[in-house]
mmCIF file of C-alpha atoms in Angstrom:
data_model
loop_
_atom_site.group_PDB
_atom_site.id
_atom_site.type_symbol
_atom_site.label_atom_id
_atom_site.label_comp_id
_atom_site.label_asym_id
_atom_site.label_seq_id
_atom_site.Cartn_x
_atom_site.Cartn_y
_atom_site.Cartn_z
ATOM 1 C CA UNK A 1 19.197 0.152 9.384
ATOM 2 C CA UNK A 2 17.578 2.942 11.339
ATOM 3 C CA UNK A 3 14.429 4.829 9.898
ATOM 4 C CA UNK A 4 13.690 8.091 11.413
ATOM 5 C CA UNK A 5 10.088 9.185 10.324
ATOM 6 C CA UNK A 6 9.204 12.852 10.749
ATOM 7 C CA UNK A 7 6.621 14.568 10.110
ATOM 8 C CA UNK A 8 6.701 17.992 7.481
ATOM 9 C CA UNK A 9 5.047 19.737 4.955
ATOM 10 C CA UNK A 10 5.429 19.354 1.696
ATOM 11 C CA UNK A 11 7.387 22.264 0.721
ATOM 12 C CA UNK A 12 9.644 20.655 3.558
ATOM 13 C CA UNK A 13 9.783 17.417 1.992
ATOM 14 C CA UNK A 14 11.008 18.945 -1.372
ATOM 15 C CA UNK A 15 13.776 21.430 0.085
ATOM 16 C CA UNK A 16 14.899 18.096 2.702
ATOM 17 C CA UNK A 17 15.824 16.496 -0.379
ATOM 18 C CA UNK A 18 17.416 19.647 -2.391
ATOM 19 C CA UNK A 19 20.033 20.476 0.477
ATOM 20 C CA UNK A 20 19.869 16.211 1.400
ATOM 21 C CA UNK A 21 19.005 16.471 4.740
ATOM 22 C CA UNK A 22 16.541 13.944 3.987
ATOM 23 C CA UNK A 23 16.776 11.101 1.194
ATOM 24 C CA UNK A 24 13.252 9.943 1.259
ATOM 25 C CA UNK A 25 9.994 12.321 1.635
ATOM 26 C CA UNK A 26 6.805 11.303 0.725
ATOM 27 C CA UNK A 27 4.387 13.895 0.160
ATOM 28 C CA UNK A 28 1.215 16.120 -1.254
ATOM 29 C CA UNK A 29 2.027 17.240 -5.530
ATOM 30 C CA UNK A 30 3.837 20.367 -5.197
ATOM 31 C CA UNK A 31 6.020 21.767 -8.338
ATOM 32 C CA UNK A 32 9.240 20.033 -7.506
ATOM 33 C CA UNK A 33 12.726 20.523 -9.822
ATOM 34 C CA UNK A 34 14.122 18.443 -12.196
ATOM 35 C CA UNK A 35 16.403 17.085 -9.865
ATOM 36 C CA UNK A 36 13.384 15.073 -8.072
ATOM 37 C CA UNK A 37 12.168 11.988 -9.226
ATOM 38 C CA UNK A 38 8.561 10.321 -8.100
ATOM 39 C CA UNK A 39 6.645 7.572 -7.494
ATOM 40 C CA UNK A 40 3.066 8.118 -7.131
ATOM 41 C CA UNK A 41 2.099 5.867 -4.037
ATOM 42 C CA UNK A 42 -1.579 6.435 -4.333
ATOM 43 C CA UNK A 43 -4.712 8.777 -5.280
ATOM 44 C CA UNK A 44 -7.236 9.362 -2.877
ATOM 45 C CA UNK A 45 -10.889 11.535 -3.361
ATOM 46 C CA UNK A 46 -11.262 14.602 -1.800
ATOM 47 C CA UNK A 47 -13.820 15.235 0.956
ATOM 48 C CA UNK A 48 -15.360 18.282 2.313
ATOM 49 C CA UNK A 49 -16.194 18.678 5.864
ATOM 50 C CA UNK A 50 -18.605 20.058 7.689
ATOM 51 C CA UNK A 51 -20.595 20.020 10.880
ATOM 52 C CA UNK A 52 -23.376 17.189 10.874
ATOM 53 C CA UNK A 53 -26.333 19.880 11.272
ATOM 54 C CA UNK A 54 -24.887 22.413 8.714
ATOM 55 C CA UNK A 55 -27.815 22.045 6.297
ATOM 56 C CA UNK A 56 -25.662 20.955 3.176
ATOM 57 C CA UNK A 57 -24.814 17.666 5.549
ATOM 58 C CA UNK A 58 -28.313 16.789 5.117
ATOM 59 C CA UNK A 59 -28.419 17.365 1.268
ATOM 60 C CA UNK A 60 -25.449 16.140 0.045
ATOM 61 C CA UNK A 61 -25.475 12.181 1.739
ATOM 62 C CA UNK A 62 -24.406 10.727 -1.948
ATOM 63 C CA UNK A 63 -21.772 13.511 -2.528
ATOM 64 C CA UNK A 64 -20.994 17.682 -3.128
ATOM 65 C CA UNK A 65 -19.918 20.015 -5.533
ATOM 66 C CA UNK A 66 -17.800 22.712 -5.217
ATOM 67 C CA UNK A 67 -19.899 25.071 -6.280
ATOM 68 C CA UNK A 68 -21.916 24.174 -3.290
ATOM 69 C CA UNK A 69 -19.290 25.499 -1.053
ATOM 70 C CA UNK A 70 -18.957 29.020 -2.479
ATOM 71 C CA UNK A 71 -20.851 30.924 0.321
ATOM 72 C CA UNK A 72 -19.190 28.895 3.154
ATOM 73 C CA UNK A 73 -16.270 30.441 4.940
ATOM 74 C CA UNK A 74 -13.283 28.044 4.767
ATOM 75 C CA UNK A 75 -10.908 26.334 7.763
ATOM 76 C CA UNK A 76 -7.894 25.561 5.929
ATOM 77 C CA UNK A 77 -3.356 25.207 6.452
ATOM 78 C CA UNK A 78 -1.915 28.807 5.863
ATOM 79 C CA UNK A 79 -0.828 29.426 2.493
ATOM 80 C CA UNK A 80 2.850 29.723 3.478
ATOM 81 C CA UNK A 81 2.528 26.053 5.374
ATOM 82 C CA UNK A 82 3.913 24.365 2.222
ATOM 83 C CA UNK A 83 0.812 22.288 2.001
ATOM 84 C CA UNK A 84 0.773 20.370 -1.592
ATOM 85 C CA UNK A 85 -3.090 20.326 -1.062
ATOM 86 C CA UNK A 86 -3.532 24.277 -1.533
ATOM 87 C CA UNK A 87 -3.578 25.033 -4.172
ATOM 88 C CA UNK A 88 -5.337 22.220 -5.841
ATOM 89 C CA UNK A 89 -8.349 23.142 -3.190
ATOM 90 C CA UNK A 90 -8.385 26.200 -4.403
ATOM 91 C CA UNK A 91 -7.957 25.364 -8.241
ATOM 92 C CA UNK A 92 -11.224 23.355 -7.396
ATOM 93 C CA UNK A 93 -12.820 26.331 -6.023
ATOM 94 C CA UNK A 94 -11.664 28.538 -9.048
ATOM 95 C CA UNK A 95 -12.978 25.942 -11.584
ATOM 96 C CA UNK A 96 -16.633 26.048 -9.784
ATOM 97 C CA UNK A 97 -16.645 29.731 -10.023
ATOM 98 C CA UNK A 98 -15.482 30.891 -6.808
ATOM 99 C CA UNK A 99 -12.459 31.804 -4.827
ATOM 100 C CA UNK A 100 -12.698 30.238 -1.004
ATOM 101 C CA UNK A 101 -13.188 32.999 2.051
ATOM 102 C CA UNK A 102 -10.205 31.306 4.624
ATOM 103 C CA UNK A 103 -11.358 32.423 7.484
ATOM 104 C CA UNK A 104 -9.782 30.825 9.582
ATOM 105 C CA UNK A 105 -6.356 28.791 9.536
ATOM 106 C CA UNK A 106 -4.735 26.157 11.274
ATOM 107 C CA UNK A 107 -1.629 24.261 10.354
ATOM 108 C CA UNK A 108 -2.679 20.724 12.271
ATOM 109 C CA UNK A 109 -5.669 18.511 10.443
ATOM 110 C CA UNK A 110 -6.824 17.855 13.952
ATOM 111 C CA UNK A 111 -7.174 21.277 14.854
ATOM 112 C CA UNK A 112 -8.849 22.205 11.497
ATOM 113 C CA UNK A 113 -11.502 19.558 11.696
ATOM 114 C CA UNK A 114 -12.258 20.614 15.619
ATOM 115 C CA UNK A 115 -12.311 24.435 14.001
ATOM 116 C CA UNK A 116 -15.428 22.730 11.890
ATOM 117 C CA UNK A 117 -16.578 20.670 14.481
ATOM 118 C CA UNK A 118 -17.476 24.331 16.513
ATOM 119 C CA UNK A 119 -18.947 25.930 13.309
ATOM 120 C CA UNK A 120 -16.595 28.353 12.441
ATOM 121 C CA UNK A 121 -16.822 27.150 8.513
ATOM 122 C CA UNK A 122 -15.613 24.092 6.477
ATOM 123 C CA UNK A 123 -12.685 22.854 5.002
ATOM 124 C CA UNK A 124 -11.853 20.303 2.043
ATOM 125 C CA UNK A 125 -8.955 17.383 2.553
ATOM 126 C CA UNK A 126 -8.322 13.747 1.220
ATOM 127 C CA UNK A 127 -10.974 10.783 2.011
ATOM 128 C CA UNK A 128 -8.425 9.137 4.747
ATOM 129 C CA UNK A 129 -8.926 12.132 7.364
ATOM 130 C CA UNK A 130 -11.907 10.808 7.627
ATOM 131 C CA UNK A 131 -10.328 8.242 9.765
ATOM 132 C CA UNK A 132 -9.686 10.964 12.439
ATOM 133 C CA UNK A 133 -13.360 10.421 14.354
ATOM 134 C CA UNK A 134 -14.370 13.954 15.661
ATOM 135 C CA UNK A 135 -18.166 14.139 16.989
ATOM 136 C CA UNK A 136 -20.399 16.501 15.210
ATOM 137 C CA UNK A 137 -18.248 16.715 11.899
ATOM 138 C CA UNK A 138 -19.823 14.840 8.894
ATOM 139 C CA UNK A 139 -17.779 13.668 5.449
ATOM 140 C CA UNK A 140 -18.923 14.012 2.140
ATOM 141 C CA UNK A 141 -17.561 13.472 -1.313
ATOM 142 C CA UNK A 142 -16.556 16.002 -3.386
ATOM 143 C CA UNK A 143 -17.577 15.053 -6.783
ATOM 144 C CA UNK A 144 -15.879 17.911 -9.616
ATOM 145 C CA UNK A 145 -13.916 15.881 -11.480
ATOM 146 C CA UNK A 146 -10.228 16.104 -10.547
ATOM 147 C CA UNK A 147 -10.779 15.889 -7.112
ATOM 148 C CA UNK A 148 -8.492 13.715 -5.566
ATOM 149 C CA UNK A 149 -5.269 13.913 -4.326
ATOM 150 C CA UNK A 150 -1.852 11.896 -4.585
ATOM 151 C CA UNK A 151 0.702 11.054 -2.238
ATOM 152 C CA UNK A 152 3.831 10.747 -3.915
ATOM 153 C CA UNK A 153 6.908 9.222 -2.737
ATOM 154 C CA UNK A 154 9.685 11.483 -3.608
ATOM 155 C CA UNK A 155 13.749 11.629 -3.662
ATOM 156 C CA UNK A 156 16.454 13.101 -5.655
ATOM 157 C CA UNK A 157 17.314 11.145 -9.103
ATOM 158 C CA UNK A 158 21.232 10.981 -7.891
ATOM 159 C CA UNK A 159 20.708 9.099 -4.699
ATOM 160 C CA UNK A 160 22.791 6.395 -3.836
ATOM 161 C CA UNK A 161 22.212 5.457 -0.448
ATOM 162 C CA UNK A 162 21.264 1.404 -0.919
ATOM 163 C CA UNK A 163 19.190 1.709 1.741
ATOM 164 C CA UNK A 164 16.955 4.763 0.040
ATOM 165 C CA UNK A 165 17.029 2.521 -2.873
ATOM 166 C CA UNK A 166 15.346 -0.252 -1.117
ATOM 167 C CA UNK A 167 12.718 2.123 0.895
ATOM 168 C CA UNK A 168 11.948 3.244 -2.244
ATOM 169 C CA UNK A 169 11.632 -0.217 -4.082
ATOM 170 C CA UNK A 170 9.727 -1.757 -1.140
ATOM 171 C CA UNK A 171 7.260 0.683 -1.110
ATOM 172 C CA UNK A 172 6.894 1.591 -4.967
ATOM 173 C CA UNK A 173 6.624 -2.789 -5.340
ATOM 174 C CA UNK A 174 4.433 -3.251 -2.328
ATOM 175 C CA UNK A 175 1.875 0.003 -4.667
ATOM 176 C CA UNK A 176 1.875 -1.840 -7.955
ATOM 177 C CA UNK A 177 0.648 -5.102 -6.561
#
C-alpha cells in the first residue's frame, strides 16, 4: 500500500473526490453533494488570537465572545481559499452582531498567526493551532455557543478501492473508541 498525504483546502478536498483524483480527503464542513459521504473524525473549540499585550489578552484569561471582537480588524484565509472554516467564522461574527473587517489575508496558518504576532489585527481558528508556538501571540476561548469546528473524513459513497475502505474504517474505528 502506498499513502500519499497532501495537503489542500477544503473546497479541494471535495472537488478531489468529485472528478476522483483523490479517494480519501479529510477536511473543514463545507456544503458537499450527495454523492459524498462523512465521518465526523472530531470537534474541536474555536480560539481567537491575538497578541499577548492587546488589552482583550488581559481580560479575557477564562474565555471571549464574539462580540468582543467586533472593532478588531481581522487576519484571516481569502474567501476564495476554499477554507471550510469561513464561513462559520463569519456566521459567528454575524450572530454577535457584526460582520469581521479582513484586513488582511493570508492563505498559510503560520503566516496568519505571525500577521497577529506583529499587530496587524486578530484572527479566529480551531483550539489545535494553538500547538503552533509563536512568541507574543496569546489563545483564548471563544465561548458563543456553536463555536467549534469538525474535521470530517470524507469520500464518495461509490468507492471501492479496499484500501479506501480500510483508511476509512481504521480511522472512523480508531474515533469511536
Amino acid at each position: 500500500m502506498h499513502l500519499t498525504l497532501t495537503e489542500i483546502t477544503s473546497q479541494e478536498v471535495a472537488a478531489g473526490l468529485e472528478d476522483k483524483t483523490i479517494q480519501v480527503g479529510i477536511m473543514r464542513p463545507l456544503a458537499l453533494p450527495d454523492s459524498l459521504v462523512v465521518f465526523e473524525l472530531l470537534n474541536e473549540p474555536l480560539v481567537a488570537i491575538m497578541r499577548a499585550d492587546h488589552p482583550l489578552a488581559t481580560e479575557s484569561e477564562n474565555g471571549i465572545y464574539m462580540s468582543a471582537l467586533a472593532a478588531e480588524p481581522f487576519v484571516f484565509f481569502p474567501r476564495t481559499y476554499g477554507s471550510g472554516i469561513y464561513a462559520q467564522v463569519l456566521s459567528l461574527a454575524r450572530a454577535a452582531g457584526f460582520s469581521p473587517l479582513i484586513t488582511q489575508e493570508a492563505g498559510e496558518v503560520m503566516t496568519i498567526i505571525g500577521l497577529v504576532a506583529a499587530g496587524l489585527g486578530v484572527t479566529v481558528l480551531p483550539a489545535s493551532y494553538r500547538r503552533m508556538r509563536i512568541d507574543g501571540v496569546v489563545y483564548r476561548n471563544v465561548l458563543d455557543p456553536g463555536a467549534t469546528s469538525a474535521v470530517w473524513l470524507v469520500q464518495r459513497k461509490d468507492e471501492q478501492s479496499p484500501m479506501a475502505k480500510a483508511f476509512t474504517e481504521l480511522l472512523t474505528r480508531n474515533v469511536a473508541r
